[in-house]
């Protein structure tokens, strides 16, 4: 699989990035490695100097939808898939699709407006105003202005312009890749043999980390290294190590190319 | 071409006023100053514009943002740009253009609505656009919260050289074609039916 | 009248430049911009002036202070006067007052510095303030670039009822943000790329 280098202009948000990934590169989201998308998102977030919470939230939302969509592909065909979940997923997908279409529409409209502005910029208006002989007719504009008004106006003019800043500290915690999660579990699972998904995600704070860990489990399942059991309906997942070989033999290259 | 005295005076006075105006001169104001109807002003300016065009002048009379103004002919931009170094209006960034497009087509619109369409917070960009005079508060959402609603300004029309918002291409022209839609659709398909 | 292409281009370019200039355009500068001799420019402008006269335009091309500029025909002064009286607002706009205040407290100051503090181009506002006689050029930056530095006028002090700048209200314990200092410093550097 070709390495998907994300060398991009500065993206103006998650939609922009997603549009780029799907359209510019003409990739099928299921062909492109999910970790690339996730990592590209994270890299983009890091690049933005003034982090903002809305953007981060938006990212997590979209990432979660993508991951859900992708995970459907990794799961073996199962007729027992909950119909409600299935419908909800389609609904989310449709929502994402319509937002991408809207984003693309305005992107193209903006490009056209840029062209119009460029053309208009080739004509320069006359701004010389009235000749000096008419200036005497102008009223005294300072008639009602006091020295204190001037002082207040100065303070207004030099007041620092507010630039909204949100701490990025909480964002850095979510810098995890699926490959990292796979490696961690390859270290742990052969030793314990069996673990609940809850144990495997114990101590993880961010939802995105749990999602990434879940993807790693699916990945190992797909490669046949583990089995997943769910003893009770709606109960917790149990992960069982099936591997007999040495762990070295697990080829990380095969991890659905989840190399960041 | 014969022109009676009154018509001649009217035309000359209009030319003089158009020369001194610093903003596009609204036909209503011109009509009031020259004591004729707005219709007559519109006709007069249209004729003048055609005359300058026919006599191949280096300037044009155009209708921008609802008013008439003299401006240099676009073909002469290379000469004018040698002289007008400053004052060249700065280019709008991609983010600014996209936000401006959303405001232009969706006004009145709140910042939250803009952010929802762009997928990112729009506060910084909106502040820049508002400082540069391209957008402004035009009303408040009557609903709870009373969000400030924004719209584009006269300066925006001037920046684009448009007479009114109606001259913007229809938004429908930009709705992605079947090809793009399919690509997006395919990209987001949960089933592997290919 | 037949006119070859080069002559036509020259005439149109001259008209465009004359339209945008705010000061009388010196023939030497015009000659340089159009890459022809000063004599040719003088001839061209004289011919253009005669043409406007012959076609009974409401504007004239005249030589003022050694340079050429468009101005309204004196016969139409009553209309221009009406426009000036009609169109004026009785107060300074917020932007104009802020700019005036910056000049008052920070003089001598260049236009680039003012623009940097306000975050927007201040040329239009400065021209208004200067036309109104509230600000004027007081010196030149000694550094490379020799930017024009502005200050307030005697008339400004009189209108506010002050005897000298020392009587401007103290700014108190006000500490400007880092960006203001930066703007003031940046404005004085020769390679100001804004």
XYZ file of C-alpha atoms in Angstrom:
648
model
C 0.000 0.000 0.000
C 1.364 3.346 -0.911
C 2.513 5.453 1.910
C 0.080 8.275 2.281
C 2.156 11.310 2.987
C 0.099 14.116 4.380
C 1.949 17.073 2.992
C -0.708 19.624 2.888
C -1.343 23.286 2.997
C -2.626 24.519 6.305
C -6.058 23.064 6.650
C -8.841 25.196 7.865
C -10.422 22.522 9.916
C -11.407 18.911 9.965
C -13.811 19.138 7.015
C -11.132 20.688 4.931
C -8.752 17.907 5.809
C -11.294 15.196 5.218
C -12.282 16.707 1.876
C -8.643 16.765 0.916
C -8.137 13.166 1.908
C -11.158 11.927 0.022
C -11.115 14.174 -3.037
C -7.661 15.549 -3.756
C -5.970 12.259 -3.167
C -8.793 10.270 -4.623
C -8.519 7.674 -1.951
C -11.148 5.448 -0.579
C -11.305 6.050 3.123
C -11.081 2.298 3.571
C -8.020 2.087 1.444
C -6.261 4.848 3.253
C -4.959 3.843 6.612
C -7.117 5.140 9.338
C -4.083 5.906 11.416
C -2.965 8.283 8.674
C -6.162 10.197 8.951
C -6.014 10.238 12.704
C -2.347 11.187 12.712
C -2.953 13.847 10.089
C -5.660 15.294 12.279
C -3.392 15.272 15.288
C -0.537 16.813 13.339
C -2.906 19.482 12.092
C -4.064 20.225 15.601
C -0.484 20.522 16.725
C 0.360 22.893 13.931
C -2.369 25.264 14.908
C -0.903 27.750 17.239
C -4.069 28.960 18.793
C -5.844 25.782 19.647
C -9.507 26.051 20.110
C -11.794 23.738 21.899
C -14.496 23.688 19.252
C -12.038 22.459 16.702
C -10.783 19.753 19.011
C -14.306 18.614 19.723
C -15.113 18.627 16.058
C -12.069 16.531 15.416
C -12.937 13.934 17.995
C -16.463 13.740 16.657
C -15.395 13.201 13.104
C -12.610 10.846 14.079
C -15.053 8.796 16.112
C -17.469 8.568 13.190
C -14.680 7.535 10.854
C -13.441 4.961 13.289
C -16.901 3.553 13.685
C -17.368 3.371 9.952
C -14.016 1.737 9.555
C -14.526 -0.726 12.361
C -17.608 -2.017 10.575
C -15.315 -3.082 7.815
C -12.977 -4.918 10.118
C -15.663 -6.900 11.839
C -16.591 -10.221 10.280
C -20.046 -10.358 8.734
C -22.466 -10.759 11.509
C -26.166 -10.931 11.050
C -26.690 -10.098 14.677
C -25.527 -6.517 14.330
C -27.956 -4.350 16.150
C -30.274 -2.726 13.633
C -30.599 0.430 15.710
C -26.858 0.867 15.860
C -26.638 0.221 12.169
C -29.240 2.889 11.468
C -27.638 5.343 13.828
C -24.349 4.820 12.068
C -25.902 5.492 8.674
C -27.509 8.590 10.067
C -24.176 9.858 11.313
C -22.620 9.063 8.006
C -25.322 10.978 6.137
C -24.825 13.919 8.433
C -21.094 13.896 7.834
C -21.674 13.538 4.096
C -24.052 16.485 3.943
C -21.657 18.617 5.928
C -18.815 17.722 3.610
C -20.971 18.599 0.600
C -21.883 21.933 2.190
C -18.254 22.626 3.044
C -17.210 21.855 -0.524
C -19.968 24.080 -1.919
C -18.783 27.106 0.041
C -15.175 26.317 -0.690
C -15.893 26.548 -4.411
C -18.077 29.631 -3.945
C -15.196 31.219 -2.025
C -12.789 30.446 -4.844
C -15.148 32.115 -7.316
C -15.481 35.129 -5.030
C -11.721 35.334 -4.824
C -11.625 35.518 -8.607
C -14.237 38.252 -8.668
C -12.298 40.227 -6.055
C -9.086 39.812 -8.044
C -10.734 41.135 -11.184
C -12.284 44.015 -9.278
C -8.857 44.760 -7.785
C -7.603 45.710 -11.228
C -9.698 48.878 -11.197
C -8.831 51.652 -8.812
C -11.497 54.107 -7.684
C -10.926 57.820 -7.513
C -10.562 58.939 -3.916
C -9.111 62.417 -4.252
C -12.249 64.002 -2.852
C -13.204 67.635 -3.104
C -10.728 70.327 -4.008
C -9.277 72.451 -1.235
C -11.313 75.490 -2.194
C -14.405 73.696 -0.893
C -12.888 72.646 2.403
C -13.863 75.882 4.089
C -17.470 74.752 3.865
C -16.833 71.769 6.041
C -18.148 72.034 9.568
C -15.873 71.746 12.557
C -15.972 68.086 13.370
C -14.397 68.598 16.784
C -17.105 70.947 17.978
C -18.493 68.513 20.532
C -15.288 66.668 21.294
C -13.449 67.200 24.585
C -9.865 66.421 25.561
C -11.176 63.564 27.672
C -12.886 62.090 24.614
C -9.503 62.083 22.918
C -7.977 60.295 25.882
C -10.698 57.623 25.876
C -10.364 57.187 22.133
C -6.639 56.615 22.561
C -7.201 54.002 25.237
C -9.742 52.289 23.000
C -7.342 52.293 20.096
C -4.451 50.726 21.976
C -6.448 48.298 24.097
C -5.077 44.819 23.482
C -7.317 43.051 21.025
C -8.658 39.912 22.652
C -7.317 36.760 21.087
C -9.208 33.777 22.409
C -6.784 31.178 23.671
C -7.599 27.795 25.043
C -4.993 25.684 26.745
C -3.741 22.901 24.512
C -2.523 20.823 27.428
C -5.419 18.444 27.253
C -4.892 17.853 23.551
C -1.420 16.459 23.837
C -2.612 13.506 25.846
C -4.354 12.073 22.843
C -1.228 11.658 20.794
C -1.498 7.902 20.382
C -1.314 5.716 17.345
C -2.940 2.386 16.648
C 0.483 0.847 16.116
C 1.557 1.903 19.588
C -1.535 0.322 21.035
C -0.912 -2.920 19.123
C 2.666 -3.057 20.378
C 1.553 -2.502 23.947
C -0.994 -5.281 23.763
C 1.480 -7.634 22.102
C 3.603 -7.127 25.152
C 0.829 -7.647 27.640
C -1.523 -10.269 26.186
C 0.916 -13.211 25.806
C 1.748 -12.810 29.477
C -1.803 -12.597 30.824
C -3.436 -14.821 28.223
C -6.827 -13.262 28.746
C -8.027 -9.811 29.686
C -11.215 -7.831 29.606
C -11.379 -4.811 27.339
C -12.006 -2.793 30.459
C -8.659 -3.965 31.866
C -6.906 -3.162 28.622
C -8.203 0.377 28.694
C -7.811 0.874 32.409
C -6.172 4.181 33.168
C -6.884 5.740 29.778
C -8.342 9.180 30.187
C -9.272 10.342 26.724
C -12.085 8.796 24.758
C -9.915 8.853 21.663
C -7.349 6.658 23.415
C -10.016 4.088 24.173
C -11.175 4.204 20.566
C -7.629 3.702 19.349
C -7.149 0.794 21.737
C -10.373 -0.745 20.477
C -9.153 -0.459 16.898
C -5.947 -2.207 17.894
C -7.978 -5.063 19.356
C -9.927 -5.355 16.105
C -6.665 -5.361 14.228
C -5.238 -8.241 16.258
C -8.521 -10.072 15.869
C -8.405 -9.642 12.118
C -4.897 -11.070 12.026
C -5.976 -14.035 14.051
C -3.816 -13.419 17.112
C -6.703 -13.029 19.491
C -10.290 -14.018 19.913
C -12.963 -11.736 21.252
C -15.641 -13.093 23.523
C -18.676 -11.455 24.923
C -19.985 -13.768 27.632
C -23.116 -11.752 28.250
C -25.218 -9.712 25.892
C -24.298 -6.059 26.389
C -21.624 -7.265 28.792
C -17.923 -6.516 28.711
C -15.616 -7.807 25.998
C -13.019 -10.436 26.832
C -9.853 -10.603 24.796
C -8.189 -14.021 24.548
C -4.621 -14.484 23.327
C -4.498 -17.258 20.692
C -0.930 -16.810 19.648
C 1.473 -19.660 20.061
C 4.331 -18.167 18.148
C 6.893 -15.830 19.512
C 5.683 -12.312 19.569
C 8.546 -11.207 17.333
C 6.811 -12.968 14.529
C 3.856 -10.666 14.650
C 4.567 -8.499 11.711
C 3.756 -4.955 12.557
C 3.958 -4.197 8.881
C 0.759 -6.151 8.507
C -1.105 -4.159 11.048
C -3.393 -2.952 8.280
C -0.509 -0.675 7.606
C -1.286 1.244 10.717
C 2.210 2.614 10.746
C 1.812 6.278 11.373
C -25.362 65.048 -31.027
C -27.435 67.976 -29.975
C -28.153 68.492 -26.339
C -30.284 71.196 -24.884
C -28.882 73.498 -22.232
C -30.621 71.882 -19.337
C -29.472 68.426 -20.334
C -25.951 69.701 -20.800
C -25.882 71.334 -17.366
C -27.204 68.168 -15.784
C -24.571 66.004 -17.418
C -21.742 68.359 -16.489
C -22.901 68.706 -12.886
C -23.115 64.918 -12.591
C -19.575 64.589 -13.924
C -18.327 67.146 -11.401
C -20.004 65.433 -8.458
C -18.848 62.001 -9.545
C -15.314 63.378 -9.678
C -15.337 64.527 -6.056
C -17.145 61.651 -4.415
C -15.016 59.304 -2.340
C -17.662 56.620 -2.067
C -19.902 55.352 -4.841
C -22.436 58.163 -5.294
C -25.955 56.915 -4.605
C -28.386 57.800 -7.422
C -30.878 59.083 -4.839
C -28.379 61.632 -3.485
C -27.353 62.639 -6.973
C -31.028 63.030 -7.927
C -31.621 65.192 -4.884
C -28.594 67.415 -5.525
C -29.444 67.855 -9.200
C -33.179 68.110 -8.574
C -34.251 65.498 -11.056
C -35.719 62.009 -10.695
C -33.624 58.988 -9.777
C -34.653 57.369 -13.057
C -33.219 60.266 -14.976
C -29.961 59.959 -13.029
C -29.716 56.269 -13.799
C -30.291 56.929 -17.474
C -27.783 59.776 -17.486
C -25.073 57.720 -15.780
C -25.675 54.749 -18.045
C -25.291 57.022 -21.070
C -22.166 58.637 -19.653
C -20.631 55.234 -18.959
C -21.321 54.197 -22.552
C -19.826 57.448 -23.840
C -16.563 56.965 -21.913
C -16.454 53.447 -23.215
C -17.057 54.522 -26.803
C -14.409 57.249 -26.612
C -11.955 54.716 -25.246
C -11.163 56.553 -22.017
C -8.658 55.252 -19.474
C -11.354 55.477 -16.819
C -14.813 53.990 -16.486
C -18.027 55.022 -14.807
C -19.409 51.936 -13.057
C -22.177 51.111 -10.640
C -20.786 49.534 -7.493
C -22.535 48.885 -4.194
C -25.617 50.730 -5.395
C -23.780 53.912 -6.399
C -21.830 55.324 -9.329
C -18.114 55.942 -9.280
C -15.174 56.615 -11.563
C -12.484 53.965 -11.589
C -9.516 53.123 -13.759
C -10.034 50.760 -16.674
C -8.842 47.265 -15.680
C -6.669 47.058 -18.790
C -4.478 49.796 -17.379
C -3.836 48.064 -14.077
C -0.130 47.521 -14.859
C 0.431 51.299 -15.080
C -1.685 52.162 -12.071
C 0.041 49.536 -9.952
C 3.393 51.142 -10.683
C 2.102 54.292 -9.079
C -0.298 53.128 -6.370
C 2.058 50.999 -4.324
C 0.391 51.391 -1.008
C -3.348 51.431 -0.888
C -3.359 48.206 -2.858
C -5.988 46.340 -1.031
C -4.605 43.287 0.672
C -5.567 39.880 -0.614
C -8.014 37.921 1.448
C -6.737 34.663 2.915
C -8.425 31.384 2.085
C -10.051 31.208 5.499
C -11.294 34.793 5.192
C -12.741 34.148 1.740
C -14.540 31.004 2.843
C -16.025 32.714 5.851
C -16.980 35.708 3.748
C -18.661 33.418 1.218
C -20.722 31.807 3.953
C -21.789 35.193 5.320
C -22.534 36.527 1.836
C -24.798 33.639 0.876
C -26.351 32.854 4.256
C -26.867 36.273 5.815
C -28.150 37.012 8.358
C -26.063 34.361 10.082
C -24.585 33.860 13.544
C -20.992 33.007 14.348
C -22.074 29.616 15.669
C -23.776 28.840 12.368
C -20.659 29.838 10.451
C -18.523 27.653 12.709
C -20.886 24.732 12.137
C -20.515 25.006 8.367
C -16.745 25.468 8.401
C -16.124 22.955 11.155
C -13.899 25.433 12.964
C -14.339 28.360 15.238
C -14.886 31.495 13.190
C -14.326 34.178 15.832
C -10.813 35.212 14.788
C -11.627 35.378 11.092
C -14.868 37.245 11.761
C -13.018 39.807 13.842
C -10.576 40.429 11.003
C -13.371 40.684 8.453
C -15.265 43.053 10.679
C -12.170 45.235 11.271
C -11.666 45.435 7.553
C -15.271 46.450 7.178
C -16.480 43.554 5.057
C -18.998 42.189 7.564
C -21.055 43.784 10.308
C -23.744 43.002 12.836
C -27.057 43.456 11.122
C -29.546 42.053 13.610
C -30.154 39.738 16.516
C -31.639 36.306 16.469
C -35.154 36.735 17.907
C -34.913 33.319 19.578
C -33.507 32.619 23.038
C -29.876 33.633 23.385
C -30.354 36.464 20.904
C -27.247 35.615 18.957
C -25.742 38.451 16.949
C -26.431 37.965 13.248
C -23.952 39.149 10.647
C -24.193 40.321 7.067
C -21.916 41.775 4.421
C -21.332 45.521 3.991
C -21.108 48.106 1.225
C -17.321 47.769 1.441
C -17.685 44.093 0.667
C -19.591 44.931 -2.518
C -16.948 47.529 -3.385
C -14.181 45.008 -2.789
C -15.835 42.662 -5.271
C -16.857 45.454 -7.615
C -20.471 44.335 -7.429
C -23.515 46.531 -7.540
C -25.572 44.252 -5.316
C -25.555 40.790 -3.778
C -27.774 39.628 -6.646
C -24.735 39.807 -8.888
C -22.994 37.031 -6.975
C -23.125 33.757 -8.853
C -25.929 31.525 -7.559
C -24.832 29.233 -4.753
C -26.456 26.376 -6.654
C -23.720 26.707 -9.264
C -21.248 25.432 -6.701
C -23.076 22.417 -5.355
C -20.688 19.574 -6.116
C -21.509 17.484 -9.176
C -22.479 13.823 -9.133
C -18.819 12.848 -9.480
C -17.708 14.579 -6.317
C -20.793 13.506 -4.481
C -20.151 9.909 -5.416
C -16.518 10.135 -4.372
C -17.570 11.470 -0.991
C -20.298 8.905 -0.713
C -17.920 6.098 -1.591
C -15.382 7.398 0.855
C -17.851 7.176 3.684
C -19.539 3.889 2.837
C -19.440 1.459 5.746
C -20.109 -1.589 3.533
C -17.452 -3.239 1.483
C -19.494 -4.005 -1.578
C -16.940 -3.153 -4.178
C -8.851 61.574 -35.634
C -6.678 58.583 -36.126
C -4.493 57.428 -33.315
C -2.044 54.612 -33.442
C -2.124 51.907 -30.799
C 0.840 53.155 -28.862
C -0.540 56.676 -28.688
C -3.906 55.330 -27.585
C -2.349 53.222 -24.817
C -0.339 56.209 -23.636
C -3.387 58.469 -23.482
C -5.477 55.907 -21.643
C -2.735 55.124 -19.133
C -2.292 58.845 -18.454
C -6.036 59.225 -17.858
C -6.003 56.289 -15.448
C -3.048 57.662 -13.478
C -4.531 61.141 -13.344
C -7.778 59.686 -12.061
C -6.206 57.940 -9.068
C -3.699 60.564 -8.011
C -4.594 62.547 -4.918
C -1.925 65.169 -5.450
C -1.174 66.952 -8.728
C 0.862 64.480 -10.777
C 4.258 65.880 -11.712
C 5.029 65.566 -15.453
C 8.445 64.072 -14.638
C 6.844 61.300 -12.594
C 4.186 60.684 -15.228
C 6.905 60.523 -17.887
C 8.788 57.990 -15.830
C 5.709 55.842 -15.203
C 4.761 55.843 -18.880
C 8.333 55.594 -20.135
C 8.198 58.571 -22.460
C 9.765 62.020 -22.373
C 8.481 64.839 -20.176
C 7.851 66.901 -23.320
C 5.592 64.232 -24.678
C 3.673 64.154 -21.372
C 3.194 67.906 -21.421
C 1.922 67.747 -24.974
C -0.367 64.816 -24.149
C -1.876 66.518 -21.104
C -2.371 69.785 -22.961
C -4.201 67.913 -25.710
C -6.300 65.992 -23.224
C -7.244 69.195 -21.406
C -8.319 70.721 -24.717
C -10.333 67.618 -25.562
C -12.233 67.702 -22.261
C -12.872 71.356 -22.838
C -14.102 70.788 -26.377
C -16.419 67.975 -25.308
C -17.798 70.198 -22.577
C -16.992 67.920 -19.655
C -17.902 68.742 -16.071
C -14.267 68.266 -15.105
C -11.057 69.830 -16.317
C -7.466 68.707 -16.521
C -5.393 71.570 -15.112
C -1.817 72.206 -14.113
C -1.574 73.026 -10.410
C 1.616 73.400 -8.390
C 3.671 72.084 -11.288
C 1.563 68.934 -11.713
C -1.521 67.815 -13.589
C -4.794 66.917 -11.960
C -8.494 66.575 -12.614
C -10.729 69.082 -10.919
C -14.320 70.174 -11.184
C -15.180 72.888 -13.702
C -15.546 76.204 -11.838
C -18.965 76.755 -13.390
C -20.266 73.770 -11.447
C -19.046 74.970 -8.038
C -22.586 75.538 -6.728
C -23.362 71.839 -7.137
C -20.142 70.779 -5.449
C -20.829 73.163 -2.574
C -24.276 71.709 -2.152
C -22.769 68.225 -2.126
C -20.185 69.135 0.495
C -22.784 70.684 2.782
C -25.263 67.901 2.215
C -22.913 64.976 2.549
C -21.045 65.821 5.705
C -21.520 64.245 9.058
C -21.295 66.640 11.956
C -18.971 64.467 14.004
C -15.788 62.564 13.565
C -16.326 58.842 13.128
C -15.074 56.552 15.883
C -12.219 55.403 13.665
C -11.228 58.988 12.876
C -11.270 60.010 16.531
C -9.156 57.004 17.515
C -6.642 57.815 14.810
C -6.544 61.451 15.860
C -5.996 60.360 19.465
C -3.103 58.108 18.478
C -1.462 61.002 16.642
C -2.097 63.331 19.577
C -0.471 61.083 22.166
C 2.229 59.420 20.083
C 3.447 62.213 17.799
C 5.633 62.290 15.796
C 4.271 59.122 14.235
C 4.207 57.609 10.753
C 1.178 56.285 8.902
C 2.630 52.777 9.013
C 2.836 52.967 12.792
C -0.734 54.164 13.076
C -1.915 51.381 10.791
C 0.003 48.851 12.878
C -1.635 50.039 16.089
C -5.132 50.186 14.638
C -4.765 46.988 12.666
C -6.176 48.644 9.554
C -4.875 50.973 6.897
C -5.168 54.567 8.104
C -4.529 56.437 4.859
C -8.105 57.489 4.164
C -8.722 58.636 7.718
C -5.399 60.490 7.852
C -6.236 62.308 4.655
C -9.559 63.443 6.100
C -7.903 64.576 9.327
C -5.270 66.416 7.370
C -7.846 68.051 5.074
C -9.702 69.192 8.145
C -6.499 70.695 9.456
C -6.276 68.575 12.602
C -3.032 66.803 11.728
C -0.056 67.721 9.564
C 3.378 66.534 8.532
C 5.833 67.706 11.129
C 9.051 65.903 10.237
C 10.693 62.972 8.551
C 12.008 59.850 10.125
C 15.801 60.282 10.033
C 16.298 56.564 9.339
C 16.342 54.964 5.924
C 12.997 55.264 4.149
C 12.468 58.700 5.659
C 8.831 58.081 6.474
C 6.713 61.216 6.909
C 5.934 61.783 10.590
C 2.671 63.402 11.629
C 1.591 65.500 14.547
C -1.451 67.482 15.600
C -1.915 71.117 14.582
C -2.352 74.355 16.464
C -5.945 74.330 15.269
C -6.488 70.933 16.929
C -5.351 72.359 20.262
C -7.548 75.401 19.854
C -10.640 73.357 19.072
C -10.100 71.323 22.228
C -9.400 74.480 24.228
C -5.850 73.455 25.091
C -2.796 75.693 25.194
C -0.299 72.958 24.563
C 0.000 69.212 24.189
C 1.071 69.008 27.830
C -2.508 69.769 28.732
C -3.819 66.584 27.158
C -5.256 64.440 29.969
C -2.633 62.104 31.413
C -2.969 58.495 30.414
C -2.467 57.542 34.055
C -1.145 54.142 34.892
C -2.120 52.874 31.494
C 0.356 50.357 30.124
C 0.042 49.626 26.423
C 0.067 46.021 25.310
C 3.229 44.510 23.859
C 1.703 44.723 20.409
C 1.545 48.502 20.618
C 5.223 48.780 21.480
C 5.986 46.331 18.744
C 3.943 48.297 16.243
C 5.694 51.504 17.177
C 9.093 49.904 16.824
C 8.300 48.013 13.665
C 7.034 51.158 12.016
C 10.443 52.743 12.346
C 12.358 49.923 10.801
C 13.315 50.466 7.181
C 12.137 47.092 5.936
C 8.598 47.414 7.042
C 6.961 44.870 4.848
C 3.421 45.751 5.706
